[in-house]
Amino acid sequence: MTFSLFGDKFTRHSGITRLMEDLNDGLRTPGAIMLGGGNPAQIPEMNDYFHSLLADMLNSGKALDALCNYDGPQGKSELLALLAQMLRDELGWEIEPQNIALTNGSQSAFFYLFNLFAGRRADGTTRKVLFPLTPEYIGYADAGLEEDLFVATRPNIELLPEGQFKYHVDFEHLQVTDETGMICVSRPTNPTGNVITDDELIKLDALANQHGIPLVIDNAYGVPFPGIIFSDARPLWNPNIVLCMSLSKLGLPGSRCGIIIANEKIITAISNMNGIISLAPGGMGPAMMCEMIKRNDLLRLSETVIKPFYYQRVQETIAIIRRYLPEDRCLIHKPEGAIFLWLWFKDLPISTELLYQRLKKRGVLMVPGDYFFPGLDKPWPHTHQCMRMNYVPDPEKIEAGVKILAEEVERAWGEQSA
C-alpha cells in the first residue's frame, strides 16, 4: 500500500507527534516526571468551577443540547454574539459576530490559516509564512501542505540580570518580500515565555499592512483570557490582524475549541473550510464558554485564579532551578507568560537532543530546543543549546526533575574535562 504525497508528508514523524507520544507514554509510566508536555495545570479552584458548571448545564438540559445538535460551520451562534459583545465592551474593538469563527482547536486554525495564505498560488508563484522571531511553537513546523513553507529570522538576544535573557525581533535583518504570504507571531510565545513588546507588535502590524498581508497573532495564553501573561502588553486587533485564541489554557484542552477573530472575508473562508473538513466545530466547549461569559466568570477567573496560580508556580520553579543550576550552567528566558520556561545551556559540550535522551532514560521528559526553530535558512548553534520545560507539575516533582537535569548537565561537563 502506498500513500499520496499528502499521505507521505503527514505520516512522517514530526516534532509535535513525538511530543504528544512522549506525553502519552509518560502519563502511563509510573514515576515519570513530566516536564515536557503542554498540558495546562489542573487548578483545583478551576476544576471545582467546571464541575459545578457542568452539573448546572446537565440539570438545565444545556449540556445535552450541545452534545445532541450540530452548530453551524462558523461555530455556535450564541457564543459568537456573546464574545463579540464582550470584546467590544472590554477592549473597544469594532467586532461583530461575523468577525469570529470557531475551530476544533487552535492547531486546526493554524493549519487552515497557513494554507490559506501560503503555498502555491493560481499564478504559479509561492508564498511563505514569515516568523519574525524564533524560537516558535513546535506545532507550526509541519502544518503546511507544501514543503519549505516557513521562513524565519534569528532574534536579537538581550542578556539580563539574574541569569536571564530575552529575545527581541531583529528588524534590521527582517525581510518581508513578495514571497511573504503572512506574518505569524505567538504572544506570549510557546516555548520561551517571551512577550514581544507593544512597539514590536505595532511595527509588525505596519509591515503587514504595507505589504498587503495579514499579521496572525497566536494569543492562546494572552489577554483578555486566559491571561497567563506577566508583563505589560496591550492587546491589538484591527481588520488586517488575525487573532487566534483558545479554551485550552483555561483548563479545557479536551474541549478542542479554537477561536479566530478576523475580517469577514477570512471568517467566511474559515467557515467554508470547517464545513468541508469537519462539518462543524464541536459544541460542548463553546456551550461552557457561553455560560462563563453570561455569568461574568470568564475574565474574573482569568485574572483572579489562573494568572496568580501560574505566576506563583513560575517563581517557585525558577527558585528550584537556581538551587541546582547556577547562572554559568543555565540561563533562563525572562518568564513573561505562557506555561513554560526556556533554558539555555550555553556552551554545553553535548547537544540538548542528547541531553533529552539521557533525561528520558532517567524518567524525566523535557523537549529539546531544535524543534522550535522552523524556517531558519542557516545552521545556528543556539538551536541545539536550549530546552523547553513545563513548570505546571507540583513543586516536588519539578525539584526531582531539576535535580536529575543538573546531574546530567554536570555529567556532560565532566565528560569534556575527563
XYZ file of C-alpha atoms in Angstrom:
418
model
C 0.000 0.000 0.000
C 1.336 3.430 -0.925
C 0.192 6.868 0.157
C -0.207 10.071 -1.825
C 2.242 12.961 -1.487
C -0.128 14.341 1.144
C -0.019 10.994 2.930
C 3.761 10.794 2.749
C 4.131 14.255 4.257
C 1.688 13.810 7.108
C 2.791 10.321 8.089
C 6.391 11.402 8.640
C 7.479 11.541 12.257
C 7.281 15.151 13.389
C 8.241 17.107 16.459
C 4.649 17.632 17.561
C 3.869 13.914 17.094
C 6.892 12.956 19.149
C 5.889 15.415 21.862
C 2.352 14.034 22.085
C 3.620 10.429 22.073
C 6.064 11.181 24.881
C 3.289 12.933 26.788
C 1.012 9.923 26.359
C 3.750 7.429 27.323
C 4.806 9.485 30.322
C 1.280 9.747 31.672
C 1.126 5.952 31.685
C 4.607 5.331 33.099
C 4.704 5.140 36.912
C 7.179 7.597 38.374
C 7.780 9.549 35.156
C 8.435 13.259 35.701
C 6.554 15.143 33.002
C 8.310 18.441 32.326
C 7.839 18.345 28.567
C 4.176 18.409 27.593
C 1.877 21.345 27.051
C -0.987 20.237 29.266
C -2.276 23.130 31.375
C -2.433 22.840 35.140
C -5.263 21.119 36.953
C -6.008 24.141 39.138
C -8.260 22.921 41.977
C -10.417 26.058 42.010
C -10.938 25.853 38.232
C -11.737 22.137 38.374
C -14.326 22.801 41.093
C -15.799 25.566 38.957
C -16.017 23.355 35.860
C -17.587 20.551 37.907
C -20.271 22.896 39.191
C -20.823 24.485 35.777
C -21.215 21.130 34.042
C -23.630 19.938 36.724
C -25.764 23.051 36.177
C -25.657 22.560 32.407
C -26.623 18.912 32.750
C -29.551 19.745 35.027
C -30.779 22.542 32.764
C -30.503 20.462 29.596
C -27.903 22.765 28.035
C -25.203 20.084 28.053
C -27.468 17.596 26.294
C -28.487 20.245 23.776
C -24.824 20.975 22.977
C -23.983 17.295 22.544
C -27.050 16.290 20.537
C -27.058 19.034 17.893
C -24.738 20.373 15.218
C -23.726 24.008 15.286
C -23.162 25.909 12.050
C -19.750 25.754 10.323
C -18.807 29.143 11.792
C -19.446 27.820 15.292
C -22.069 28.274 17.993
C -24.001 31.445 17.119
C -24.719 32.324 20.745
C -21.019 32.320 21.602
C -20.095 34.400 18.556
C -22.534 37.103 19.692
C -21.531 36.982 23.372
C -17.805 37.033 22.611
C -18.123 39.918 20.150
C -20.055 41.937 22.737
C -17.504 41.171 25.461
C -14.560 42.243 23.279
C -16.355 45.449 22.272
C -17.097 46.278 25.902
C -13.711 45.310 27.363
C -11.278 46.332 24.628
C -13.212 48.746 22.428
C -12.669 46.636 19.313
C -15.187 47.065 16.480
C -16.084 43.390 16.327
C -19.334 41.730 15.270
C -20.277 38.036 15.302
C -19.292 37.812 11.632
C -15.691 38.617 12.697
C -15.389 35.387 14.733
C -15.168 31.709 13.819
C -14.574 28.640 15.961
C -12.394 25.663 15.051
C -11.682 22.264 16.539
C -8.681 23.529 18.473
C -6.056 26.132 17.592
C -3.939 23.541 15.792
C -6.713 23.225 13.207
C -6.957 27.003 12.990
C -3.292 27.370 12.112
C -3.453 24.556 9.561
C -6.252 26.480 7.859
C -4.500 29.857 8.059
C -1.056 28.719 6.930
C -2.520 27.055 3.867
C -4.897 29.921 3.084
C -2.123 32.490 2.874
C 0.980 30.470 1.994
C 1.808 27.833 -0.592
C 1.291 27.707 -4.340
C -0.998 30.276 -5.964
C -3.063 30.276 -9.129
C -0.445 32.384 -10.940
C 2.256 29.793 -10.206
C 4.035 31.796 -7.509
C 4.656 30.510 -3.998
C 4.105 32.420 -0.765
C 5.584 31.627 2.644
C 4.825 32.147 6.319
C 7.273 34.535 7.978
C 8.164 34.059 11.638
C 9.809 37.368 12.569
C 11.192 35.823 15.727
C 12.259 32.294 16.557
C 12.048 30.097 18.651
C 8.374 29.492 17.877
C 5.701 26.908 18.632
C 6.613 23.292 17.804
C 3.189 22.621 16.274
C 3.662 25.115 13.438
C 6.584 23.318 11.792
C 4.654 20.561 9.998
C 1.320 22.294 9.419
C 1.889 23.276 5.789
C 0.680 21.321 2.776
C 3.784 22.441 0.887
C 7.391 21.733 1.789
C 9.563 24.663 2.922
C 6.532 26.779 3.756
C 8.250 28.769 6.503
C 10.978 31.377 6.731
C 12.264 32.860 9.971
C 14.594 35.500 11.315
C 17.033 34.983 14.167
C 16.266 37.124 17.211
C 18.433 39.628 18.962
C 19.317 38.309 22.422
C 19.339 40.735 25.346
C 21.242 39.478 28.401
C 19.517 40.444 31.652
C 20.435 40.344 35.352
C 19.991 37.211 37.489
C 20.973 34.834 34.702
C 18.044 35.718 32.457
C 17.789 36.820 28.833
C 15.120 37.990 26.365
C 14.567 37.612 22.636
C 13.709 40.653 20.501
C 12.686 40.980 16.851
C 15.718 41.891 14.725
C 14.055 44.430 12.442
C 17.385 45.274 10.813
C 17.527 41.796 9.248
C 13.783 41.104 8.980
C 12.845 40.762 5.323
C 9.253 40.985 4.114
C 9.298 40.216 0.392
C 6.905 39.467 -2.460
C 7.141 35.817 -1.371
C 5.760 36.560 2.110
C 2.144 35.457 2.428
C 1.621 36.229 6.113
C 3.498 37.196 9.273
C 2.934 34.994 12.327
C 3.858 35.506 15.987
C 2.751 33.926 19.247
C 2.289 36.291 22.199
C 3.144 35.046 24.804
C 5.410 32.671 22.948
C 5.372 28.933 23.365
C 8.120 27.729 24.083
C 10.019 30.657 25.578
C 7.528 32.667 27.612
C 8.621 35.708 25.599
C 6.144 38.534 25.047
C 7.062 40.698 22.095
C 6.719 44.324 23.117
C 3.886 46.650 22.131
C 6.313 48.600 19.921
C 7.468 45.415 18.176
C 3.869 44.366 17.549
C 2.933 47.783 16.148
C 5.942 47.668 13.796
C 4.964 44.187 12.590
C 1.385 45.352 12.032
C 2.657 48.298 9.979
C 4.883 45.997 7.893
C 1.993 43.619 7.245
C -0.279 46.481 6.184
C 2.437 47.945 3.981
C 2.788 44.652 2.087
C -0.931 43.804 2.000
C -0.585 40.613 4.042
C -2.170 39.597 7.358
C -0.463 39.617 10.736
C -1.512 36.461 12.585
C -1.167 36.543 16.382
C -1.382 33.331 18.387
C -2.932 34.543 21.632
C -3.530 31.147 23.253
C -2.041 32.281 26.589
C -2.725 36.002 26.352
C -5.226 38.658 27.319
C -8.071 39.051 27.955
C -8.280 35.297 28.595
C -6.747 33.063 29.908
C -4.444 35.914 30.962
C -1.256 33.890 31.561
C 0.890 36.936 30.945
C 3.130 38.647 33.491
C 4.328 41.743 31.617
C 2.517 44.846 30.433
C 1.155 44.027 26.996
C -1.640 45.810 25.174
C -3.853 43.511 23.093
C -4.080 44.588 19.459
C -6.629 43.886 16.746
C -7.690 45.531 13.512
C -9.145 44.146 10.262
C -5.653 43.228 8.979
C -4.869 41.180 12.111
C -5.951 37.578 12.602
C -6.110 36.901 16.343
C -6.271 33.281 17.485
C -7.441 32.246 20.949
C -8.326 29.022 22.724
C -10.183 27.421 25.616
C -7.324 25.007 26.289
C -5.323 27.145 28.679
C -8.394 27.975 30.735
C -8.019 24.326 31.729
C -10.175 22.786 28.996
C -7.766 21.264 26.441
C -10.131 18.350 25.860
C -12.804 20.745 24.589
C -10.684 21.333 21.441
C -12.050 24.820 20.871
C -10.061 27.398 18.942
C -11.239 30.939 18.222
C -10.306 33.064 15.193
C -11.004 36.808 15.140
C -10.514 38.378 11.712
C -12.141 40.343 8.914
C -15.293 38.919 7.362
C -13.576 37.584 4.220
C -11.219 35.436 6.294
C -14.004 34.266 8.606
C -16.083 33.204 5.593
C -13.115 31.194 4.298
C -12.602 29.522 7.690
C -16.306 28.663 7.905
C -16.177 27.039 4.475
C -13.108 25.016 5.470
C -14.815 23.929 8.694
C -17.837 22.742 6.733
C -15.749 20.747 4.266
C -13.274 19.228 6.728
C -15.344 18.713 9.884
C -18.942 19.798 9.127
C -18.942 21.994 12.227
C -16.833 22.739 15.301
C -17.672 20.799 18.441
C -20.328 22.370 20.618
C -19.577 21.445 24.234
C -16.656 23.802 24.838
C -18.475 26.753 23.257
C -21.583 25.987 25.339
C -19.473 26.119 28.512
C -17.867 29.368 27.384
C -21.298 30.902 26.774
C -22.234 30.216 30.380
C -18.920 31.599 31.649
C -19.433 34.866 29.769
C -23.084 35.216 30.825
C -22.083 34.698 34.471
C -19.221 37.232 34.126
C -16.820 34.472 35.168
C -14.509 34.205 32.142
C -12.418 37.320 32.717
C -12.817 37.227 36.509
C -11.376 33.722 36.803
C -8.603 34.518 34.325
C -7.471 37.471 36.413
C -8.062 36.202 39.957
C -7.379 32.450 39.701
C -5.485 31.425 36.564
C -2.906 34.211 36.312
C -1.946 34.200 40.042
C -1.603 30.407 40.027
C 0.857 30.381 37.142
C 2.772 33.411 38.388
C 3.377 31.774 41.771
C 4.313 28.465 40.140
C 6.854 30.026 37.757
C 8.552 31.925 40.582
C 8.782 28.720 42.644
C 10.242 26.850 39.672
C 12.930 29.453 38.980
C 13.962 29.306 42.635
C 14.227 25.497 42.393
C 16.314 25.688 39.210
C 18.724 28.130 40.783
C 19.260 25.813 43.756
C 20.691 23.214 41.368
C 21.846 25.098 38.264
C 23.828 28.343 38.665
C 23.841 31.066 36.033
C 27.081 29.830 34.438
C 25.415 26.486 33.708
C 21.951 27.615 32.634
C 20.366 30.882 31.525
C 16.581 31.273 31.760
C 14.470 33.288 29.341
C 12.646 36.034 31.222
C 9.280 34.463 32.127
C 6.722 36.895 30.730
C 3.864 34.458 30.121
C 2.687 31.024 28.913
C 3.337 27.825 30.913
C 6.957 27.068 30.037
C 10.482 28.018 30.968
C 13.098 28.148 28.211
C 16.530 27.068 29.397
C 19.723 27.998 27.552
C 22.687 25.712 28.270
C 25.244 27.959 26.647
C 28.427 26.125 25.554
C 27.150 22.769 26.884
C 29.517 20.096 25.473
C 26.599 17.944 24.235
C 23.510 18.838 22.231
C 20.208 19.196 24.034
C 18.915 16.343 21.844
C 21.422 14.031 23.559
C 20.583 15.613 26.909
C 16.908 14.886 26.199
C 17.705 11.221 25.513
C 19.707 10.912 28.732
C 16.942 12.532 30.762
C 14.323 10.289 29.171
C 16.274 7.192 30.251
C 16.076 8.509 33.810
C 12.346 9.148 33.647
C 12.431 12.919 33.077
C 10.688 14.273 29.983
C 11.598 17.681 28.573
C 11.664 18.897 24.951
C 14.915 19.632 23.081
C 15.032 23.085 21.562
C 15.894 22.304 17.957
C 12.234 21.563 17.130
C 11.297 25.172 17.857
C 13.214 26.902 15.063
C 11.164 26.355 11.881
C 12.252 28.305 8.818
C 15.853 29.221 9.651
C 17.929 29.011 6.474
C 21.357 28.620 8.104
C 22.647 26.476 10.991
C 22.759 28.226 14.358
C 24.424 26.558 17.392
C 21.891 28.220 19.711
C 19.179 25.878 18.389
C 20.983 22.906 19.969
C 21.624 24.600 23.324
C 18.067 25.123 24.594
C 15.287 23.076 26.166
C 11.644 23.724 26.975
C 10.389 22.911 30.443
C 6.778 22.913 31.605
C 6.529 24.434 35.098
C 2.977 23.162 35.736
C 3.738 19.984 37.782
C 3.817 20.027 41.576
C 6.967 21.642 43.024
C 8.114 18.300 44.464
C 8.120 16.724 41.003
C 9.803 19.751 39.488
C 12.550 19.594 42.103
C 13.102 15.878 41.477
C 13.312 16.521 37.735
C 15.598 19.542 38.036
C 17.923 17.587 40.331
C 18.322 14.913 37.647
C 18.719 17.600 34.974
C 21.533 19.217 36.951
C 23.238 15.846 37.399
C 23.152 15.208 33.649
C 24.454 18.695 32.862
C 27.374 18.166 35.249
C 27.962 14.729 33.737
C 28.278 16.325 30.283
C 30.783 18.890 31.541
C 32.682 16.159 33.379
C 32.976 14.077 30.220
C 34.561 17.012 28.417
C 37.207 17.535 31.079
C 37.922 13.815 31.594
